[in-house]
Structure formats: C-alpha cells, structure tokens
Coordinates of C-alpha atoms and ligand atoms in Angstrom, one line a residue:
M1 CA -121.3 83.2 37.0
S2 CA -122.3 86.5 38.6
T3 CA -123.3 86.0 42.2
N4 CA -124.6 89.2 43.5
I5 CA -125.6 87.7 46.8
K6 CA -125.3 90.8 49.0
N7 CA -128.9 92.1 48.6
N8 CA -130.3 90.1 45.7
L9 CA -130.5 86.6 44.4
P10 CA -127.7 85.5 42.0
Q11 CA -128.6 86.1 38.4
T12 CA -129.2 82.4 37.8
N13 CA -131.6 82.5 40.7
Q14 CA -129.7 79.5 42.2
L15 CA -130.8 79.2 45.8
T16 CA -128.0 78.1 48.2
L17 CA -129.6 77.4 51.5
G18 CA -128.2 77.5 55.0
V19 CA -130.7 75.5 57.1
F20 CA -131.0 75.9 60.9
G21 CA -132.6 72.8 62.6
F22 CA -132.8 69.2 61.5
G23 CA -135.8 68.1 63.6
V24 CA -139.3 67.3 62.4
V25 CA -139.5 70.1 59.9
G26 CA -135.8 70.4 59.0
K27 CA -135.5 66.8 58.1
G28 CA -138.9 67.0 56.3
L29 CA -137.5 69.9 54.2
Y30 CA -134.4 67.9 53.4
D31 CA -136.5 65.0 52.1
V32 CA -138.9 67.3 50.1
L33 CA -136.0 69.1 48.5
K34 CA -134.5 65.8 47.4
S35 CA -137.8 65.1 45.6
T36 CA -137.9 68.4 43.8
P37 CA -134.6 68.8 41.9
A38 CA -136.1 71.2 39.4
L39 CA -136.3 73.8 42.0
Q40 CA -132.5 74.4 41.8
A41 CA -132.2 74.9 45.5
S42 CA -129.5 73.1 47.4
I43 CA -128.6 72.9 51.1
H44 CA -125.1 74.1 51.7
K45 CA -124.9 73.4 55.4
I46 CA -127.2 72.6 58.3
C47 CA -126.7 74.1 61.7
I48 CA -128.0 72.0 64.7
K49 CA -127.6 72.3 68.4
N50 CA -126.3 69.0 69.6
P51 CA -123.3 67.8 67.5
D52 CA -123.4 64.3 69.2
K53 CA -126.9 63.4 68.1
K54 CA -127.3 60.6 65.6
R55 CA -128.5 61.9 62.2
A56 CA -130.0 60.2 59.2
I57 CA -127.4 61.8 56.8
P58 CA -123.6 62.1 57.0
A59 CA -122.0 64.3 59.6
E60 CA -120.2 66.5 57.1
N61 CA -123.6 68.2 56.3
F62 CA -123.8 69.6 59.9
T63 CA -122.2 72.3 62.0
N64 CA -123.2 73.7 65.4
N65 CA -121.5 77.0 64.6
A66 CA -124.2 79.5 63.4
H67 CA -121.6 81.8 61.9
E68 CA -120.5 79.2 59.4
L69 CA -123.9 79.8 57.8
L70 CA -124.6 83.5 58.6
L71 CA -121.2 84.7 57.3
D72 CA -120.9 82.4 54.3
E73 CA -121.2 84.5 51.2
N74 CA -122.2 81.5 49.1
I75 CA -125.4 81.1 51.2
N76 CA -128.1 83.5 50.0
V77 CA -131.1 82.0 51.8
I78 CA -131.3 81.1 55.5
V79 CA -134.0 78.7 56.4
E80 CA -134.8 78.9 60.1
L81 CA -136.4 75.8 61.5
I82 CA -135.5 75.5 65.2
D83 CA -137.5 75.2 68.3
D84 CA -135.9 78.0 70.3
A85 CA -137.6 81.3 69.7
E86 CA -134.9 83.4 71.3
A87 CA -132.1 81.8 69.3
A88 CA -134.2 82.0 66.2
Y89 CA -134.6 85.8 66.7
T90 CA -130.9 86.3 66.7
I91 CA -130.4 84.0 63.7
V92 CA -133.1 85.7 61.6
K93 CA -132.1 89.2 62.6
T94 CA -128.4 88.6 61.7
A95 CA -129.3 86.9 58.5
L96 CA -131.4 89.9 57.4
Q97 CA -128.7 92.3 58.4
N98 CA -126.2 90.3 56.4
G99 CA -128.4 90.7 53.2
K100 CA -129.7 87.1 53.1
H101 CA -133.3 86.2 52.4
V102 CA -135.0 84.3 55.3
V103 CA -137.7 81.6 55.4
S104 CA -138.9 80.7 58.8
A105 CA -141.7 78.6 60.4
N106 CA -141.3 80.0 63.9
K107 CA -144.6 81.6 64.8
K108 CA -143.5 82.4 68.4
M109 CA -140.5 84.3 67.2
I110 CA -142.4 86.1 64.4
A111 CA -145.4 87.1 66.5
A112 CA -143.0 88.6 69.2
N113 CA -140.8 90.5 66.8
L114 CA -142.8 91.2 63.6
E115 CA -142.5 95.0 63.7
E116 CA -138.7 94.9 63.9
L117 CA -138.3 92.1 61.4
L118 CA -140.5 94.0 59.0
Y119 CA -138.3 97.1 59.4
L120 CA -135.1 95.0 58.8
Q121 CA -136.3 93.3 55.7
K122 CA -137.2 96.6 54.2
K123 CA -134.0 98.3 55.2
H124 CA -131.8 95.5 53.8
A125 CA -134.0 94.9 50.7
V126 CA -134.4 91.2 51.4
A127 CA -137.4 88.9 51.7
F128 CA -138.7 87.3 54.9
L129 CA -141.3 84.6 54.2
Y130 CA -143.1 82.4 56.8
E131 CA -146.1 80.6 55.3
G132 CA -145.2 77.5 57.3
A133 CA -145.7 79.4 60.6
C134 CA -149.4 79.8 60.1
C135 CA -151.5 76.7 59.6
A136 CA -148.5 74.8 58.0
S137 CA -149.6 73.6 54.6
I138 CA -152.5 76.0 54.1
P139 CA -151.4 79.0 51.9
I140 CA -153.3 81.5 54.0
I141 CA -150.7 84.3 54.4
R142 CA -150.1 84.7 50.7
N143 CA -153.9 84.6 50.1
L144 CA -154.5 87.3 52.7
E145 CA -151.6 89.4 51.2
E146 CA -152.6 89.0 47.6
Y147 CA -156.2 87.9 47.1
Y148 CA -157.9 90.0 49.8
D149 CA -155.9 93.0 49.1
N150 CA -158.8 95.0 47.5
D151 CA -161.7 93.1 49.0
L152 CA -163.4 94.2 52.2
L153 CA -162.5 91.4 54.5
S154 CA -164.7 91.2 57.5
S155 CA -163.4 88.2 59.4
V156 CA -160.9 85.3 59.5
K157 CA -161.6 82.5 61.9
G158 CA -160.7 78.9 62.2
I159 CA -158.7 76.0 63.7
V160 CA -155.1 77.1 63.5
N161 CA -153.3 74.6 65.8
G162 CA -152.9 71.0 64.6
S163 CA -151.8 69.4 67.8
T164 CA -154.7 70.7 69.9
N165 CA -157.2 69.7 67.2
Y166 CA -155.6 66.3 67.1
I167 CA -155.9 66.0 70.9
L168 CA -159.6 67.2 70.9
T169 CA -160.5 64.8 68.1
K170 CA -158.9 61.8 70.0
I171 CA -160.6 62.8 73.3
L172 CA -164.0 64.0 72.2
E173 CA -164.6 61.6 69.3
E174 CA -162.5 58.6 70.1
G175 CA -162.6 58.6 73.9
L176 CA -158.9 58.7 74.5
G177 CA -157.5 60.3 77.7
F178 CA -155.8 63.7 77.6
K179 CA -152.3 62.4 78.3
D180 CA -152.4 59.6 75.8
A181 CA -153.8 62.0 73.1
L182 CA -151.0 64.5 73.8
L183 CA -148.4 61.7 73.7
Q184 CA -149.6 60.6 70.3
A185 CA -149.5 64.2 69.0
Q186 CA -145.9 64.4 70.2
Q187 CA -144.9 61.1 68.7
L188 CA -146.3 62.1 65.4
G189 CA -144.4 65.4 65.4
F190 CA -147.4 67.6 65.6
A191 CA -146.7 69.1 69.0
E192 CA -144.3 71.9 69.9
S193 CA -141.2 70.7 71.9
N194 CA -142.8 72.5 74.8
P195 CA -146.4 71.2 74.5
A196 CA -147.7 74.0 76.9
L197 CA -147.4 76.3 73.8
D198 CA -150.1 74.3 72.1
I199 CA -152.4 73.2 74.9
E200 CA -152.5 76.5 76.7
G201 CA -153.3 78.4 73.5
H202 CA -150.1 80.4 73.1
D203 CA -149.3 78.9 69.7
A204 CA -152.8 79.6 68.3
A205 CA -152.5 83.2 69.7
N206 CA -149.2 83.7 68.0
K207 CA -150.8 82.6 64.7
L208 CA -153.7 84.9 65.2
S209 CA -151.3 87.7 65.8
I210 CA -149.6 86.9 62.4
L211 CA -153.1 86.6 60.7
L212 CA -154.1 90.1 62.1
A213 CA -151.0 91.6 60.4
H214 CA -151.8 90.1 57.0
A215 CA -155.6 90.3 57.1
F216 CA -156.1 93.7 58.7
G217 CA -152.6 95.4 58.7
K218 CA -152.4 95.4 62.5
I219 CA -149.4 94.2 64.5
I220 CA -150.8 93.3 67.9
E221 CA -149.1 91.5 70.8
T222 CA -150.9 88.4 72.0
S223 CA -151.2 89.8 75.5
A224 CA -153.6 92.4 74.1
F225 CA -156.4 89.9 73.3
L226 CA -158.3 87.2 74.9
Y227 CA -157.0 83.6 74.6
S228 CA -156.9 80.3 76.3
G229 CA -156.2 76.7 75.4
I230 CA -157.9 73.3 75.8
T231 CA -156.5 72.1 79.2
S232 CA -159.7 73.0 81.1
I233 CA -162.2 71.2 78.9
K234 CA -163.9 68.5 81.0
L235 CA -165.4 65.2 80.1
S236 CA -168.8 66.5 81.2
D237 CA -168.5 69.4 78.7
A238 CA -167.8 66.9 76.0
Q239 CA -170.8 64.8 77.0
L240 CA -173.0 67.8 77.0
A241 CA -171.8 68.9 73.6
K242 CA -172.5 65.4 72.3
Q243 CA -176.0 65.4 73.7
K244 CA -176.7 68.7 72.0
G245 CA -175.2 67.5 68.7
L246 CA -172.3 69.9 68.9
K247 CA -168.5 69.6 68.7
I248 CA -165.8 71.5 70.6
K249 CA -162.9 73.1 68.7
L250 CA -160.2 75.6 69.7
I251 CA -161.0 78.5 67.4
A252 CA -159.0 81.7 66.6
T253 CA -161.2 84.6 65.4
A254 CA -160.4 88.1 64.0
Q255 CA -163.6 89.9 63.2
K256 CA -164.7 93.5 62.5
V257 CA -167.4 94.3 65.1
E258 CA -168.6 97.9 64.8
G259 CA -167.2 100.7 62.7
N260 CA -163.4 100.2 62.8
K261 CA -163.3 98.0 65.9
L262 CA -161.6 94.6 65.5
A263 CA -162.4 91.7 67.9
A264 CA -159.6 89.1 68.3
F265 CA -159.7 86.0 70.5
V266 CA -158.7 82.3 70.7
L267 CA -161.0 80.2 72.8
P268 CA -162.7 76.8 72.8
Q269 CA -166.0 77.0 71.0
F270 CA -169.0 74.8 70.3
V271 CA -169.6 74.2 66.6
E272 CA -172.6 72.8 64.9
Q273 CA -172.3 69.5 63.0
H274 CA -173.0 71.3 59.7
D275 CA -170.3 74.0 60.2
E276 CA -167.3 73.5 57.9
L277 CA -165.0 73.5 60.9
A278 CA -166.8 70.5 62.5
D279 CA -165.3 68.3 59.9
V280 CA -161.7 69.6 60.5
S281 CA -160.3 66.7 62.5
N282 CA -157.0 65.4 63.8
E283 CA -154.0 67.5 62.7
F284 CA -155.9 69.3 60.0
N285 CA -156.5 73.1 60.2
G286 CA -159.4 75.0 58.7
L287 CA -160.0 78.7 58.1
I288 CA -163.0 80.6 57.0
T289 CA -162.6 84.1 55.6
E290 CA -165.6 86.4 55.0
S291 CA -165.6 89.4 52.8
S292 CA -168.1 91.8 51.3
F293 CA -168.0 90.7 47.6
A294 CA -166.3 87.3 47.6
D295 CA -168.5 86.2 50.5
K296 CA -167.2 83.1 52.3
H297 CA -164.1 81.0 51.6
F298 CA -163.1 77.8 53.4
F299 CA -159.5 76.6 53.5
K300 CA -158.6 73.2 54.9
G301 CA -155.3 71.4 55.1
K302 CA -152.8 69.7 57.3
G303 CA -151.7 72.1 60.0
A304 CA -148.7 70.2 61.4
G305 CA -146.3 67.4 60.7
A306 CA -143.0 67.1 58.8
Y307 CA -144.1 67.1 55.2
P308 CA -147.1 69.4 55.3
T309 CA -144.9 72.1 57.0
A310 CA -141.9 71.4 54.8
A311 CA -144.2 71.9 51.8
A312 CA -145.0 75.4 52.9
V313 CA -141.3 76.1 53.5
L314 CA -140.5 74.8 50.1
S315 CA -143.2 77.0 48.6
D316 CA -141.6 80.0 50.2
I317 CA -138.1 79.0 48.9
A318 CA -139.6 78.6 45.4
A319 CA -141.2 82.0 45.7
L320 CA -137.8 83.5 46.2
R321 CA -136.9 82.5 42.7
Y322 CA -139.2 85.2 41.4
N323 CA -138.2 87.7 44.1
Y324 CA -141.5 87.4 45.9
K325 CA -141.9 89.4 49.2
Y326 CA -144.8 90.2 51.4
E327 CA -145.7 93.8 50.8
Y328 CA -147.6 94.5 54.0
K329 CA -149.8 96.9 52.1
K330 CA -152.5 97.0 54.7
Y331 CA -149.9 97.7 57.4
Y332 CA -148.2 100.5 55.5
L333 CA -151.5 102.0 54.4
Q334 CA -152.3 102.3 58.1
T335 CA -155.9 101.0 57.9
D336 CA -158.0 102.6 60.7
Y337 CA -159.0 99.4 62.3
E338 CA -158.3 99.2 66.1
L339 CA -158.2 96.1 68.3
S340 CA -161.0 96.5 70.8
N341 CA -162.1 94.3 73.7
D342 CA -165.3 96.3 74.0
Y343 CA -167.7 93.7 72.7
Y344 CA -169.9 90.9 74.2
L345 CA -169.6 87.1 74.0
K346 CA -172.1 84.4 74.6
V347 CA -170.3 81.8 76.8
F348 CA -170.9 78.5 78.5
V349 CA -169.1 78.2 81.8
S350 CA -169.0 75.0 83.8
S351 CA -167.4 74.3 87.1
N352 CA -167.1 71.7 89.8
D353 CA -167.9 74.4 92.3
I354 CA -170.7 77.0 91.6
D355 CA -168.9 79.6 93.8
K356 CA -166.0 79.7 91.3
I357 CA -168.3 81.2 88.6
N358 CA -168.4 85.0 89.0
K359 CA -172.1 85.6 88.2
E360 CA -171.7 89.4 88.8
D361 CA -169.5 89.6 85.6
F362 CA -172.4 88.5 83.4
E363 CA -174.8 91.0 81.7
W364 CA -177.4 88.4 81.9
I365 CA -177.7 84.6 82.3
E366 CA -179.8 82.6 79.9
E367 CA -179.4 79.0 81.3
W368 CA -178.5 77.8 84.7
H369 CA -177.8 74.2 85.7
N370 CA -176.9 73.3 89.3
E371 CA -175.7 69.9 90.5
A372 CA -173.3 68.9 93.3
T373 CA -170.2 68.5 91.0
N374 CA -171.5 69.8 87.6
N375 CA -172.6 73.4 87.5
W376 CA -172.9 75.4 84.4
V377 CA -174.3 78.7 83.1
V378 CA -174.8 80.2 79.7
G379 CA -174.7 83.9 79.6
I380 CA -173.6 87.1 78.0
I381 CA -170.3 88.7 79.2
H382 CA -168.2 91.6 78.2
A383 CA -164.9 90.6 76.6
G384 CA -162.9 93.2 78.5
K385 CA -164.2 91.7 81.8
L386 CA -162.8 88.3 80.8
L387 CA -159.5 89.8 79.8
E388 CA -159.2 91.6 83.2
N389 CA -160.5 88.8 85.5
N390 CA -159.1 85.4 85.8
W391 CA -161.8 83.5 87.7
W392 CA -162.7 81.5 84.5
K393 CA -159.0 80.3 84.3
Q394 CA -159.1 78.6 87.8
P395 CA -158.7 74.8 87.9
G396 CA -162.1 73.1 87.6
V397 CA -163.6 75.9 85.5
S398 CA -164.1 75.7 81.7
L399 CA -165.3 78.5 79.4
I400 CA -166.5 77.5 75.9
L401 CA -167.9 80.0 73.4
N402 CA -171.4 79.7 71.9
Q403 CA -171.6 78.7 68.2
N404 CA -172.2 82.4 67.3
P405 CA -170.3 84.0 70.1
I406 CA -170.2 87.7 69.3
V407 CA -173.4 89.3 70.6
T408 CA -174.5 92.7 69.2
N409 CA -177.3 95.0 70.3
V410 CA -176.6 94.2 73.9
E411 CA -177.9 97.5 75.3
Y412 CA -181.1 97.2 73.3
R413 CA -181.6 93.6 74.5
K414 CA -181.0 94.6 78.1
I415 CA -183.7 97.3 77.9
N416 CA -186.0 94.9 76.1
K417 CA -185.5 92.3 78.8
K418 CA -186.0 94.8 81.6
S419 CA -189.3 96.0 80.1
L420 CA -190.5 92.4 79.8
E421 CA -189.6 91.8 83.4
L422 CA -191.5 94.9 84.5
A423 CA -194.5 93.8 82.5
G424 CA -194.4 90.4 84.2
V425 CA -193.9 88.6 80.9
V426 CA -190.6 86.9 82.1
Ligands
NAP1 N1 -143.6 70.3 63.9 C1 -144.6 70.9 63.3 O1 -145.6 70.3 62.8 C2 -144.5 72.3 62.9 C3 -145.5 73.0 62.2 C4 -145.4 74.3 61.9 C5 -144.3 75.0 62.4 N2 -143.3 74.4 63.2 C6 -142.2 75.2 63.7 O2 -141.0 74.8 63.1 C7 -139.9 75.0 64.0 C8 -139.2 73.6 64.2 O3 -140.1 72.7 64.7 P1 -139.8 71.1 64.8 O4 -141.0 70.5 65.1 O5 -139.0 70.7 63.6 O6 -138.8 71.1 66.1 P2 -137.9 69.9 66.6 O7 -138.3 68.6 65.9 O8 -137.9 70.0 68.0 O9 -136.4 70.3 66.0 C9 -135.8 71.4 66.4 C10 -134.4 71.5 65.8 O10 -133.8 72.7 66.1 C11 -132.5 72.5 66.5 N3 -132.0 73.6 67.3 C12 -132.5 74.1 68.5 N4 -131.9 75.1 69.0 C13 -130.9 75.4 68.0 C14 -129.9 76.4 67.9 N5 -129.8 77.4 68.8 N6 -129.1 76.4 66.8 C15 -129.2 75.5 65.9 N7 -130.2 74.5 65.9 C16 -131.0 74.4 67.0 C17 -132.4 71.2 67.1 O11 -131.1 70.7 67.1 P3 -130.8 69.2 67.6 O12 -131.3 68.3 66.5 O13 -129.3 69.2 67.7 O14 -131.5 69.0 68.9 C18 -133.4 70.4 66.2 O15 -132.7 69.9 65.1 C19 -140.6 75.5 65.3 O16 -140.5 77.0 65.2 C20 -142.0 75.1 65.2 O17 -142.9 76.0 65.9 C21 -143.4 73.1 63.5

C-alpha cells in the first residue's frame, strides 16, 4: 500500500487518527466512529492529560506523550479536542508543520490564532477543518464558505452558545436559579471547563470572530468588537420581558451597516415571540443569514453536547476523504468590508441604582422608569461609546438590546426631534 502521508492522504484515503482529548467530545467521537465503520477512519492513539484517570476503554489506547501522535508517520489526521487553548495551539501548529491534516473544535484557540493557522495550512498543503467549533452540529462554516460564496450576504446573526441558551431557558422559562441552571449545563456536558468563557460571552465572541472570517473574509480579534454575556441579566428584566411578550437571548450579530462598514457584537437581546430565534431553546443554537438574492435562511441544531459536537467533527473527518479544505476565498480576495463601531444601538438599561446609568452617553432617551430598586431606560447610544466606557458592565446594571437594535438615520432623527421640540409638539 502506498502511504504518502507527508502532505497528502494515503492513496486508499484510509484515515488514521491521532486524537487529543477524551472528555465530553473526545469520548463522543470515539462512540460515533464505532457506529460508522464505513468511514474507514480508525483511531490509532489518544493523548490525554491525566494518565491516572479511569477511562471507559482499555489503557493501551492512551498516552500522555503528545509526540507519540505528532511524530507518528502512520497518523495522517490529528483531531484536537482538548479544553486548554494554549496547549491546543502548540498541538495544532506542530501537526500542520508535520504535514498532518487537523480537525479541531477549539473556538478559543482558533479565534486567537486564525491568521497564523491559515498561513500554516497553506504553506504545508494540508487541511484544517473546525465545523464543531461554531454552533457544534450546525454546518454553518461550510455553508458560509460554499453556498454564500457568490451571494451578497448582508448579515449573520443568532444564538451561538449552547450553555448560555440552556441557562437562559431554564431561568427565564422554567424559573430555575442561575447557579442551578449552570450546574445542570455543566453536568450535561454543555458548558466549557471554565464556565466564565460561556457566561461572560467570550465563547460566543470567539465564534463570532470565526463567523466573520467565513462570512465576510475578515479576521478580527474579539477585543475589537462589543460583547458581553448573561451574568448581569436580572429577574426584574425577565419579568418585564414576559409582561411585554418578549424573550431574552444572547445573540451574536455580524451585519453590514452602511457602505462597506461591518457591525459585529454579542449582547443579550429581546426577541419577539414570532422571531425564529425565540423558539431556539435549551442547548440548541440558531442562526439567520440574510442575503440579497436568497433572502433569509434559518439554521437550527444542537449547539453543544457530546454527540452533536462529535457529529460535526466526524463530518470534517469524512470531508478529508475527498480532500476538502476551506478556501477562504473572501479573505484572500480582500473584500473591502471594514469592522466599524460607528453605528447606533437601541438599548434597554436597568440598574438597582439610577446613578450607575450614564445618561450623558445616550443620543436620546425614549422611555424612563424610576423606582427605588428598579430603574430602567430605553435609549439610543453609539456603539463606540459602549466599547470605550464600562459603566454598563458594573454589578447591578444590565444592558439588553432592542428587538431591532441597529438604528439608522440617527442624525436625521435628532434634527427631526429637535424641530418638534422647538415647535412645542413634544
Ligand atoms: N462540550 C461541548 O459541548 C463542546 C461543543 C463544541 C466545542 N467544544 C470544544 O471541544 C473541546 C473539548 O471540550 P470537552 O467538552 O470535550 O472538554 P472536556 O470534557 O473538559 O475534556 C477535555 C479533554 O482534554 C484533555 N486534555 C486537556 N489538556 C490536555 C493536554 N495538554 N494534552 C492532552 N489532553 C489534554 C483532558 O484530559 P484528561 O481526560 O486527562 O483530563 C480531557 O480528556 C474544547 O475546545 C471545547 O471548547 C465542546
């Protein structure tokens, strides 16, 4: 048998896998592979961290020496499924440099290093696939790469983090406390090992960064755009949402605003009951794409958990059999979109103390509610001001976007409002 494993797959396309990690997703992949013998992919060795941990399969399958996999010429695919982004970076980089194809689900590592990893896969003529890193079972990256290649995509938005969506569903719709909801998400394998990554919005921001690369060809660090998580949402916010017939979801948005400007943010948002995203509950994720000719598409699927994530990893492994690679056409074509924080958002801000709300930052305020322990305003604010100022991230303050958050024609509306005021109409 010819096994040209240096830069290409063996001629038989037999996939010999070296797997890093045997946690929720790694074990899930092991089970899923056992159920798909037709794939002709076999696990040669699994590298884990703790050699003393009890495992569901015999000890001879494991090593804690990364080199046993990275230097093994029989292994032509490295599957990286560990929970340590720093170590994952070294593993993935070495594997690509050693001419091995790589499949990963590590959004934190990918978002932080995409530019370099893209260069390495090109230089060493290997594939680097990571569908499981973005919305787990939803095949969004391949769709953005292939289907929307020639279409004029105007926005991608949705619920991209399964554990926060699970927690919000349990709190807002079933009345569970935050701690209990988080514990359940952890027990079910939906949450990251470090749950702060989920609940503070970092994980969703990492996914938005990956989506921006495939949707609009822009590699953008998460620190360049506005994001937060769900920790500040209060029971009173949930009650108000319920009264108004709305739900609260953590939503990632990438949207063209004016000309070549791209707005990107991850923030809690009110959604109407009839919105497709309102019915995306528990660990499910949902994404809506909008484009000039195809109009609107809605993707929904499980966004966390052993088998849904393993299914995406398996799909990447299967794609290697026909030499599939992401082409990053939009990135290499250098589309002229630019990330911009020069746009306006309609926001709801509530606080236990009115003085914590910086009213000066608002262009104008549309609603105002003042009670001893429950104060809230609805107003229009510049995204750049939110990025620069942190008053809305103080304990006791929550900021939730309006159902249609991006406000256009602000200057016109300001002039119009002023003239109405002068005429004594308002
Ligand atoms: N869980 C999900 O629903 C989900 C969904 C999408 C993507 N992901 C991503 O998938 C990856 C794995 O997540 P998980 O939930 O499966 O994590 P997990 O259950 O915590 O398992 C992590 C595994 O990584 C191993 N490990 C950690 N550091 C290592 C190192 N330096 N070398 C070798 N092995 C190491 C651990 O070894 P020990 O067993 O010895 O401790 C463990 O087996 C993460 O990047 C995560 O973001 C997870």
